[in-house]
Tab-separated table of C-alpha atoms in Angstrom:
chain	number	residue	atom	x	y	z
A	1	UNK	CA	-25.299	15.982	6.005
A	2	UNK	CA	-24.452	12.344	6.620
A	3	UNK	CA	-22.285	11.334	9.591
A	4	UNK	CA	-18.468	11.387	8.375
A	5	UNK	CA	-16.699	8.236	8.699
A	6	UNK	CA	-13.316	7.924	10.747
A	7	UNK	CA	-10.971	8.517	7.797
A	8	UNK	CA	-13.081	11.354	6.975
A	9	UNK	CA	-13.174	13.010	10.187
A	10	UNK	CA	-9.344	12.337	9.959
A	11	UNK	CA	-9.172	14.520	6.706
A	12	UNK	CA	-11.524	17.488	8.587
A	13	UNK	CA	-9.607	17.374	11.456
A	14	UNK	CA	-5.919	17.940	9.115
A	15	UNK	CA	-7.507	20.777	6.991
A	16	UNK	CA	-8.880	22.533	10.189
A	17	UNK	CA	-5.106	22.264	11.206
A	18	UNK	CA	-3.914	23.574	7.497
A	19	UNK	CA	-6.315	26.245	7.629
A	20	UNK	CA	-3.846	29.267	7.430
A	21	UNK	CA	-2.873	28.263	4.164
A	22	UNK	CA	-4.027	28.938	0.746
A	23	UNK	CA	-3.046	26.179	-1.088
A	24	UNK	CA	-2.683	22.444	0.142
A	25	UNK	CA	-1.805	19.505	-1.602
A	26	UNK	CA	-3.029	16.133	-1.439
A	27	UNK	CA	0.387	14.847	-1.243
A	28	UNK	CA	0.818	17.403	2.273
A	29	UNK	CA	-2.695	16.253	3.313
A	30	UNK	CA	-2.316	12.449	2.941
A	31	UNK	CA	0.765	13.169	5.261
A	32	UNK	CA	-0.901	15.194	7.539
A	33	UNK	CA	-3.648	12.492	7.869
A	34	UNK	CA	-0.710	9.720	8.602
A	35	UNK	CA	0.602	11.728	11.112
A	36	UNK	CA	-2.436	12.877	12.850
A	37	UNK	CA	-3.832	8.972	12.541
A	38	UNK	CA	-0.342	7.642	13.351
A	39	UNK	CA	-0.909	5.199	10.833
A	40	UNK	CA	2.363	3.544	9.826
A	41	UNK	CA	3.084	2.435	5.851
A	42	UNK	CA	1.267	4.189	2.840
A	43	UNK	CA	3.728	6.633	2.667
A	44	UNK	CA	2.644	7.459	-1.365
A	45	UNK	CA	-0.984	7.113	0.017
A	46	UNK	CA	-3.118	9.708	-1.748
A	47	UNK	CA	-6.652	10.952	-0.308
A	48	UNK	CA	-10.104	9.614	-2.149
A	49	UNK	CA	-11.437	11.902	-4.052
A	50	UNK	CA	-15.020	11.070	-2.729
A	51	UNK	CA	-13.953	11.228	0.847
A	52	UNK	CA	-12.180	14.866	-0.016
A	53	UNK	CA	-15.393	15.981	-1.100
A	54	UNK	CA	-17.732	15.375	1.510
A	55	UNK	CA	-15.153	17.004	3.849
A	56	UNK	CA	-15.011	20.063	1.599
A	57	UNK	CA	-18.684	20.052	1.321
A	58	UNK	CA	-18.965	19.771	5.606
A	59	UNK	CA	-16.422	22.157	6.219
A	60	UNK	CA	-17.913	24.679	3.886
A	61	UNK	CA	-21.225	24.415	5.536
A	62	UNK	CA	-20.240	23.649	9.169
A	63	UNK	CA	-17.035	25.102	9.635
A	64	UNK	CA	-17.216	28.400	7.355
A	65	UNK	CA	-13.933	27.053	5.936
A	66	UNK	CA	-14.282	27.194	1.709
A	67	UNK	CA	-12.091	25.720	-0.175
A	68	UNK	CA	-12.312	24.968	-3.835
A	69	UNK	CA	-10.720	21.559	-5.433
A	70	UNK	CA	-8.467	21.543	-8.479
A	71	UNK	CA	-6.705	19.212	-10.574
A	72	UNK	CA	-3.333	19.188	-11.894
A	73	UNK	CA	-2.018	17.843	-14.674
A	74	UNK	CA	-0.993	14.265	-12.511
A	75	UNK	CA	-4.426	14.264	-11.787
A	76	UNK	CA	-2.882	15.040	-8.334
A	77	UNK	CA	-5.898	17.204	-5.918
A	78	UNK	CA	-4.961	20.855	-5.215
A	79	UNK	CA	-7.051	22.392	-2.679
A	80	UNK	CA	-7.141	26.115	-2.505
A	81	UNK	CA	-8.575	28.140	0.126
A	82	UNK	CA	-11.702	30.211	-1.066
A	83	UNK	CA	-11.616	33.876	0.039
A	84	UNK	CA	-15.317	35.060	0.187
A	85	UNK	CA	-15.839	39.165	0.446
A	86	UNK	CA	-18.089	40.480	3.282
A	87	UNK	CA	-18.127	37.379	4.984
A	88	UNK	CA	-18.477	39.357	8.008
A	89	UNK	CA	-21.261	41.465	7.864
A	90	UNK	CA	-23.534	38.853	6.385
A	91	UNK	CA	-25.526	36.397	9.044
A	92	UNK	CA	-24.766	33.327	9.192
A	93	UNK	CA	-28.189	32.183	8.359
A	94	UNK	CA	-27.578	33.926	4.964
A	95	UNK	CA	-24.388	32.847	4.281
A	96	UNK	CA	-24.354	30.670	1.042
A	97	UNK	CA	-21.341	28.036	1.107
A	98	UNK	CA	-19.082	28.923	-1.655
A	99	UNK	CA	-17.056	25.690	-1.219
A	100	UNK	CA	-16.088	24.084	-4.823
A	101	UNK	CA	-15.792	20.659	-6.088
A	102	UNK	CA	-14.578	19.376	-9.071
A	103	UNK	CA	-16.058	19.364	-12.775
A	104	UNK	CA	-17.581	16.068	-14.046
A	105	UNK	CA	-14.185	16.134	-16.284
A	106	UNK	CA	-11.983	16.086	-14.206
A	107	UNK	CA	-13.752	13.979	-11.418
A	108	UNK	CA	-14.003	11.339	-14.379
A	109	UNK	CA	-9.964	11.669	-15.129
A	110	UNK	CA	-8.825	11.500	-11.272
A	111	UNK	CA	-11.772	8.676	-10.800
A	112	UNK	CA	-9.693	6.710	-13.535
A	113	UNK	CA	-6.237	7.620	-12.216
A	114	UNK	CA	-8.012	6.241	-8.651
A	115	UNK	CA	-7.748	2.871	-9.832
A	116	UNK	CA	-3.929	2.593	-10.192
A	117	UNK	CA	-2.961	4.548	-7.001
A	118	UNK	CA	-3.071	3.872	-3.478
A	119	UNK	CA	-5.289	5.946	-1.371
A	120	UNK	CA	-6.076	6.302	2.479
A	121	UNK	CA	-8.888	4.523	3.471
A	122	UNK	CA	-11.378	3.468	7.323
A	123	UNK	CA	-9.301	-0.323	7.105
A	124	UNK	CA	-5.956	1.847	7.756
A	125	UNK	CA	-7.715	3.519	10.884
A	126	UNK	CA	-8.620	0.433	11.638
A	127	UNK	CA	-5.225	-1.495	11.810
A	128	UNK	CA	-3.866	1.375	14.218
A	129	UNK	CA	-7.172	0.601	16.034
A	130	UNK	CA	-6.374	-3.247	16.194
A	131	UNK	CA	-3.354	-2.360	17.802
A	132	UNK	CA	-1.587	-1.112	15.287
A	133	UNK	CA	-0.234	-4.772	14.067
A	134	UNK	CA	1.807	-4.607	10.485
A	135	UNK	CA	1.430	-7.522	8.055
A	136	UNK	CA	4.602	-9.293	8.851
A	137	UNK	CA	6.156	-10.684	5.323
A	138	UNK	CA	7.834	-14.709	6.169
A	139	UNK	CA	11.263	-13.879	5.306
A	140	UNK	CA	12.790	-15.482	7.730
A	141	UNK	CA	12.727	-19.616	7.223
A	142	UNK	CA	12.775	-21.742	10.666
A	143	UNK	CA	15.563	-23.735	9.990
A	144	UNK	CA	15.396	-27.503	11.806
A	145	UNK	CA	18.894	-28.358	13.816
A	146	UNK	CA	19.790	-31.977	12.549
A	147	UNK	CA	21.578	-32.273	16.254
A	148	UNK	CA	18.023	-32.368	17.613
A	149	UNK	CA	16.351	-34.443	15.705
A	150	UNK	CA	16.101	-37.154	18.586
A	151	UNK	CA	13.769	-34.198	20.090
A	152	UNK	CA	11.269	-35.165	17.177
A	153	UNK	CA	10.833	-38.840	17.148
């Protein structure tokens, strides 16, 4: 398995923490992540699909924590929790991961939806890094004092 990057690691880290229930959303996720990141802003922020799978995929093989990846009809990710039977009597070196990912249709149709949406990504990790400095829009216009303008010349 690859080494997860920070966002990643900031989506493991959320669905360890969301681990009691059976069915998360990617809307509760992505707000999970913001909170545990602290990252200001993207509050409609969705999750990347590829990033969600290669944390499903690591926590089903690291973490004995299945869970299987739907799509609804807003091409919105539901993540249900996969309940395997005899877990415990089997080893773990015989345990097969019975973590799910999503059919090549529906990967294609959230893949499209991708590309209108805004989704959590490293460079928002990276601004709280930085300090946590927010684009500041120039609203504001310096206005010059005529009763100074002796200042200037």
């Amino acid at each position: 398995m690859n080494e997860l990057t920070p966002i990643q690691k900031e989506i493991v880290t959320a669905l360890e923490q969301m681990k009691e229930k059976s069915l998360i959303t990617e809307a509760v996720l992505a707000k999970k992540v913001r909170e545990n990141a602290k990252i200001s802003g993207k509050n409609k922020a969705g999750i990347c699909m590829k990033d969600l799978e290669i944390c499903i995929e690591y926590l089903g093989e690291n973490k004995d924590l299945p869970y299987a990846l739907h799509l609804n009809s807003a091409n919105d990710i539901l993540i249900k929790k996969v309940e395997s039977d005899g877990e415990a009597s089997e080893s773990p070196s015989s345990r097969v991961a019975s973590w799910k990912l999503l059919e090549a249709d529906a990967k294609k149709r959230r893949q499209s939806s991708e590309k209108s949406i805004s989704v959590l990504t490293n460079g928002d990790l990276r601004q709280k890094a930085s300090g946590g400095k927010v684009v500041k829009k120039r609203n504001d216009r310096k206005k010059m004092s005529f009763r100074d303008v002796e200042e200037f010349e």
